[in-house]
Amino acid sequence: MIELRSPREIEEMRPAGRFVADVLTAVRDAAAVGVNLLELDALAHRMIKERGAESCYIDYHPSFGAMPFGKVICTSVNDAVLHGLPHDYALRDGDLLTIDFAASVDGWVSDSAISFVVGGSPSPERAAADAKLIRTTEVALEAGIAAAQPGKKVGDVSAAIAEVARAAGYSINTDFGGHGVGRTMHGDPHVPNDGRAGRGFPLKPGLVIAIEPWFLETTDEIFTDPDGWTLRSADGSRGAHSEHTIAITEDGPIVFTARD
């Protein structure tokens, strides 16, 4: 069921977005060479507890997950791009790390993701390729948000994302994409990263969605890691992912999870 939020409810959702943005910033700042993924998860867990928030991940067990997730952030490294399960791994110089985080504050959820390189890249070529991949997800996210205007359709958002990806030379996987957000982390409508402009569910004021472009360097095929959660590229190429939770309003989109 697709729900539209009142102006009062949209205002009530802002603190969740601010909190999610703050946690992502703190985790990004803490992610350095030698830092363990479990330490980053523990940092986010402490911030959730201190804020009196609730994790959307720890008990999450959809049909595609092997078991309840059990952690509070997703940490996807290098050829992992989505649903990276934090494990005993110390970050290395040049790792491309994606952090995805969702939490509930006062009953409202926000969801956001960032990708960045830890330390320095081993070569100018690797640095350029990583920078292009990450920046393409960010530009695609900006394009998707700009297209999320009242009176448009979900397909307009999807088409805007896809145009950026293809111009950069990346193929697109539509198995996982954006989604509705509200009292729970995942809801309708689905917001794929490719689609036809003018098609799909109307973008009405009060609709709250997460938009999340993710791309792989040289493939659009993925497989599930033996941990039962982490999604990796089929050919070992790197992935990146950017995401914001937004609300459609009469005056255009509001980004709840904007970072300072």
GROMACS .gro file of C-alpha atoms in nm:
model
  260
    1MET     CA    1   0.000   0.000   0.000
    2ILE     CA    2   0.129   0.346  -0.092
    3GLU     CA    3   0.068   0.607   0.176
    4LEU     CA    4   0.085   0.985   0.140
    5ARG     CA    5   0.200   1.187   0.438
    6SER     CA    6   0.045   1.509   0.562
    7PRO     CA    7   0.256   1.825   0.593
    8ARG     CA    8   0.264   1.768   0.970
    9GLU     CA    9   0.391   1.412   0.925
   10ILE     CA   10   0.658   1.528   0.683
   11GLU     CA   11   0.786   1.767   0.948
   12GLU     CA   12   0.784   1.482   1.199
   13MET     CA   13   1.006   1.279   0.964
   14ARG     CA   14   1.286   1.533   0.953
   15PRO     CA   15   1.462   1.422   1.277
   16ALA     CA   16   1.504   1.068   1.145
   17GLY     CA   17   1.669   1.203   0.832
   18ARG     CA   18   1.900   1.425   1.035
   19PHE     CA   19   2.000   1.134   1.257
   20VAL     CA   20   2.071   0.901   0.965
   21ALA     CA   21   2.284   1.171   0.802
   22ASP     CA   22   2.477   1.229   1.125
   23VAL     CA   23   2.549   0.858   1.170
   24LEU     CA   24   2.673   0.824   0.812
   25THR     CA   25   2.902   1.123   0.860
   26ALA     CA   26   3.041   0.980   1.184
   27VAL     CA   27   3.101   0.638   1.030
   28ARG     CA   28   3.264   0.789   0.722
   29ASP     CA   29   3.496   0.998   0.940
   30ALA     CA   30   3.588   0.690   1.147
   31ALA     CA   31   3.660   0.470   0.845
   32ALA     CA   32   4.039   0.466   0.815
   33VAL     CA   33   4.306   0.218   0.718
   34GLY     CA   34   4.320  -0.051   0.987
   35VAL     CA   35   3.973   0.013   1.126
   36ASN     CA   36   3.759  -0.301   1.145
   37LEU     CA   37   3.413  -0.313   0.988
   38LEU     CA   38   3.281  -0.440   1.321
   39GLU     CA   39   3.414  -0.124   1.488
   40LEU     CA   40   3.215   0.089   1.244
   41ASP     CA   41   2.903  -0.114   1.317
   42ALA     CA   42   2.964  -0.074   1.691
   43LEU     CA   43   2.993   0.305   1.647
   44ALA     CA   44   2.657   0.321   1.469
   45HIS     CA   45   2.507   0.093   1.734
   46ARG     CA   46   2.622   0.327   2.012
   47MET     CA   47   2.476   0.629   1.833
   48ILE     CA   48   2.142   0.450   1.793
   49LYS     CA   49   2.134   0.370   2.165
   50GLU     CA   50   2.233   0.722   2.270
   51ARG     CA   51   1.965   0.878   2.048
   52GLY     CA   52   1.693   0.636   2.159
   53ALA     CA   53   1.645   0.536   1.796
   54GLU     CA   54   1.575   0.190   1.655
   55SER     CA   55   1.773  -0.006   1.399
   56CYS     CA   56   1.593  -0.104   1.080
   57TYR     CA   57   1.852  -0.370   1.001
   58ILE     CA   58   1.930  -0.579   1.306
   59ASP     CA   59   1.612  -0.792   1.294
   60TYR     CA   60   1.554  -0.748   0.921
   61HIS     CA   61   1.486  -1.081   0.749
   62PRO     CA   62   1.333  -1.050   0.401
   63SER     CA   63   1.298  -1.343   0.165
   64PHE     CA   64   1.636  -1.275  -0.001
   65GLY     CA   65   1.827  -1.276   0.330
   66ALA     CA   66   1.961  -1.603   0.470
   67MET     CA   67   1.885  -1.501   0.830
   68PRO     CA   68   1.812  -1.184   1.032
   69PHE     CA   69   2.078  -0.930   0.936
   70GLY     CA   70   2.211  -0.898   1.291
   71LYS     CA   71   2.404  -0.569   1.243
   72VAL     CA   72   2.297  -0.204   1.220
   73ILE     CA   73   2.484  -0.085   0.909
   74CYS     CA   74   2.569  -0.232   0.572
   75THR     CA   75   2.941  -0.225   0.488
   76SER     CA   76   3.010  -0.316   0.125
   77VAL     CA   77   3.378  -0.327   0.027
   78ASN     CA   78   3.520  -0.316  -0.328
   79ASP     CA   79   3.332  -0.575  -0.538
   80ALA     CA   80   3.048  -0.578  -0.282
   81VAL     CA   81   2.784  -0.316  -0.361
   82LEU     CA   82   2.471  -0.384  -0.153
   83HIS     CA   83   2.373  -0.542   0.180
   84GLY     CA   84   2.733  -0.586   0.293
   85LEU     CA   85   2.724  -0.775   0.624
   86PRO     CA   86   2.983  -0.629   0.867
   87HIS     CA   87   3.246  -0.888   0.954
   88ASP     CA   88   3.597  -0.916   1.092
   89TYR     CA   89   3.781  -0.721   0.824
   90ALA     CA   90   4.033  -0.438   0.874
   91LEU     CA   91   4.005  -0.171   0.605
   92ARG     CA   92   4.299  -0.143   0.367
   93ASP     CA   93   4.449   0.143   0.175
   94GLY     CA   94   4.243   0.199  -0.140
   95ASP     CA   95   3.933   0.006  -0.036
   96LEU     CA   96   3.612   0.140  -0.190
   97LEU     CA   97   3.363   0.133   0.096
   98THR     CA   98   2.986   0.182   0.082
   99ILE     CA   99   2.797   0.248   0.406
  100ASP     CA  100   2.419   0.205   0.397
  101PHE     CA  101   2.216   0.293   0.706
  102ALA     CA  102   1.849   0.317   0.801
  103ALA     CA  103   1.696   0.392   1.139
  104SER     CA  104   1.367   0.483   1.300
  105VAL     CA  105   1.334   0.792   1.519
  106ASP     CA  106   1.002   0.851   1.695
  107GLY     CA  107   0.842   0.594   1.467
  108TRP     CA  108   0.961   0.744   1.137
  109VAL     CA  109   1.230   0.593   0.914
  110SER     CA  110   1.499   0.740   0.691
  111ASP     CA  111   1.747   0.552   0.472
  112SER     CA  112   2.069   0.673   0.309
  113ALA     CA  113   2.401   0.550   0.166
  114ILE     CA  114   2.743   0.686   0.074
  115SER     CA  115   3.050   0.547  -0.103
  116PHE     CA  116   3.411   0.662  -0.064
  117VAL     CA  117   3.771   0.542  -0.088
  118VAL     CA  118   3.960   0.465   0.233
  119GLY     CA  119   4.314   0.604   0.244
  120GLY     CA  120   4.479   0.646  -0.094
  121SER     CA  121   4.441   0.457  -0.420
  122PRO     CA  122   4.729   0.233  -0.537
  123SER     CA  123   4.751   0.403  -0.877
  124PRO     CA  124   4.629   0.711  -1.063
  125GLU     CA  125   4.423   0.485  -1.290
  126ARG     CA  126   4.249   0.319  -0.995
  127ALA     CA  127   4.186   0.657  -0.831
  128ALA     CA  128   4.030   0.793  -1.150
  129ALA     CA  129   3.809   0.487  -1.200
  130ASP     CA  130   3.687   0.495  -0.840
  131ALA     CA  131   3.622   0.869  -0.852
  132LYS     CA  132   3.421   0.832  -1.174
  133LEU     CA  133   3.214   0.544  -1.038
  134ILE     CA  134   3.134   0.715  -0.708
  135ARG     CA  135   3.063   1.050  -0.870
  136THR     CA  136   2.831   0.889  -1.125
  137THR     CA  137   2.615   0.747  -0.847
  138GLU     CA  138   2.607   1.091  -0.684
  139VAL     CA  139   2.518   1.272  -1.006
  140ALA     CA  140   2.252   1.010  -1.083
  141LEU     CA  141   2.107   1.063  -0.736
  142GLU     CA  142   2.100   1.439  -0.793
  143ALA     CA  143   1.927   1.384  -1.128
  144GLY     CA  144   1.673   1.148  -0.974
  145ILE     CA  145   1.592   1.396  -0.699
  146ALA     CA  146   1.560   1.682  -0.949
  147ALA     CA  147   1.312   1.471  -1.148
  148ALA     CA  148   1.104   1.395  -0.838
  149GLN     CA  149   0.857   1.678  -0.891
  150PRO     CA  150   0.484   1.674  -0.813
  151GLY     CA  151   0.289   1.573  -1.120
  152LYS     CA  152   0.572   1.358  -1.258
  153LYS     CA  153   0.591   0.979  -1.244
  154VAL     CA  154   0.827   0.726  -1.086
  155GLY     CA  155   0.946   0.651  -1.439
  156ASP     CA  156   1.077   1.006  -1.470
  157VAL     CA  157   1.304   0.948  -1.170
  158SER     CA  158   1.419   0.613  -1.306
  159ALA     CA  159   1.486   0.753  -1.653
  160ALA     CA  160   1.690   1.042  -1.512
  161ILE     CA  161   1.909   0.800  -1.315
  162ALA     CA  162   1.958   0.572  -1.613
  163GLU     CA  163   2.054   0.857  -1.844
  164VAL     CA  164   2.343   0.951  -1.616
  165ALA     CA  165   2.460   0.590  -1.579
  166ARG     CA  166   2.459   0.517  -1.950
  167ALA     CA  167   2.634   0.843  -2.036
  168ALA     CA  168   2.915   0.731  -1.806
  169GLY     CA  169   2.929   0.388  -1.968
  170TYR     CA  170   2.771   0.180  -1.690
  171SER     CA  171   2.503  -0.085  -1.731
  172ILE     CA  172   2.212  -0.100  -1.489
  173ASN     CA  173   2.073  -0.373  -1.266
  174THR     CA  174   1.707  -0.327  -1.169
  175ASP     CA  175   1.679  -0.614  -0.919
  176PHE     CA  176   1.726  -0.369  -0.633
  177GLY     CA  177   1.647   0.002  -0.628
  178GLY     CA  178   1.465   0.276  -0.445
  179HIS     CA  179   1.146   0.231  -0.246
  180GLY     CA  180   0.881   0.391  -0.033
  181VAL     CA  181   0.977   0.492   0.321
  182GLY     CA  182   0.759   0.568   0.621
  183ARG     CA  183   0.689   0.372   0.937
  184THR     CA  184   0.897   0.090   0.791
  185MET     CA  185   1.216   0.089   0.585
  186HIS     CA  186   1.083  -0.069   0.265
  187GLY     CA  187   0.745  -0.002   0.109
  188ASP     CA  188   0.578   0.081  -0.218
  189PRO     CA  189   0.640   0.216  -0.471
  190HIS     CA  190   0.951   0.049  -0.609
  191VAL     CA  191   1.181   0.307  -0.770
  192PRO     CA  192   1.408   0.122  -1.017
  193ASN     CA  193   1.729   0.273  -1.151
  194ASP     CA  194   1.604   0.242  -1.508
  195GLY     CA  195   1.265   0.312  -1.659
  196ARG     CA  196   1.057   0.508  -1.905
  197ALA     CA  197   0.974   0.873  -1.846
  198GLY     CA  198   0.604   0.939  -1.798
  199ARG     CA  199   0.533   0.587  -1.674
  200GLY     CA  200   0.464   0.446  -1.330
  201PHE     CA  201   0.309   0.572  -1.008
  202PRO     CA  202   0.234   0.947  -0.993
  203LEU     CA  203   0.459   1.154  -0.768
  204LYS     CA  204   0.202   1.319  -0.543
  205PRO     CA  205   0.270   1.560  -0.254
  206GLY     CA  206   0.316   1.355   0.061
  207LEU     CA  207   0.493   1.064  -0.107
  208VAL     CA  208   0.819   0.972   0.071
  209ILE     CA  209   1.071   0.759  -0.116
  210ALA     CA  210   1.435   0.655  -0.103
  211ILE     CA  211   1.622   0.704  -0.431
  212GLU     CA  212   1.936   0.489  -0.457
  213PRO     CA  213   2.147   0.460  -0.771
  214TRP     CA  214   2.408   0.185  -0.753
  215PHE     CA  215   2.638   0.080  -1.034
  216LEU     CA  216   2.919  -0.167  -1.101
  217GLU     CA  217   3.224  -0.087  -1.312
  218THR     CA  218   3.197  -0.351  -1.584
  219THR     CA  219   2.883  -0.559  -1.528
  220ASP     CA  220   2.524  -0.543  -1.413
  221GLU     CA  221   2.522  -0.898  -1.277
  222ILE     CA  222   2.547  -0.978  -0.906
  223PHE     CA  223   2.558  -1.281  -0.680
  224THR     CA  224   2.504  -1.340  -0.309
  225ASP     CA  225   2.812  -1.399  -0.096
  226PRO     CA  226   2.828  -1.715   0.121
  227ASP     CA  227   2.739  -1.495   0.421
  228GLY     CA  228   2.383  -1.500   0.284
  229TRP     CA  229   2.356  -1.121   0.252
  230THR     CA  230   2.638  -0.939   0.076
  231LEU     CA  231   2.576  -0.878  -0.295
  232ARG     CA  232   2.889  -0.879  -0.512
  233SER     CA  233   2.962  -0.811  -0.878
  234ALA     CA  234   2.972  -1.122  -1.095
  235ASP     CA  235   3.309  -1.028  -1.247
  236GLY     CA  236   3.487  -0.887  -0.941
  237SER     CA  237   3.461  -0.524  -1.051
  238ARG     CA  238   3.395  -0.254  -0.795
  239GLY     CA  239   3.061  -0.105  -0.703
  240ALA     CA  240   2.932   0.222  -0.558
  241HIS     CA  241   2.598   0.333  -0.416
  242SER     CA  242   2.443   0.668  -0.318
  243GLU     CA  243   2.104   0.714  -0.154
  244HIS     CA  244   1.879   0.978   0.001
  245THR     CA  245   1.531   0.971   0.150
  246ILE     CA  246   1.312   1.248   0.010
  247ALA     CA  247   0.956   1.377   0.038
  248ILE     CA  248   0.755   1.507  -0.256
  249THR     CA  249   0.588   1.838  -0.174
  250GLU     CA  250   0.392   2.099  -0.367
  251ASP     CA  251   0.716   2.301  -0.387
  252GLY     CA  252   0.937   2.012  -0.498
  253PRO     CA  253   1.143   1.746  -0.320
  254ILE     CA  254   1.275   1.779   0.035
  255VAL     CA  255   1.591   1.577   0.109
  256PHE     CA  256   1.564   1.443   0.463
  257THR     CA  257   1.909   1.282   0.474
  258ALA     CA  258   2.122   1.569   0.339
  259ARG     CA  259   2.465   1.578   0.505
  260ASP     CA  260   2.653   1.892   0.605
   0.00000   0.00000   0.00000
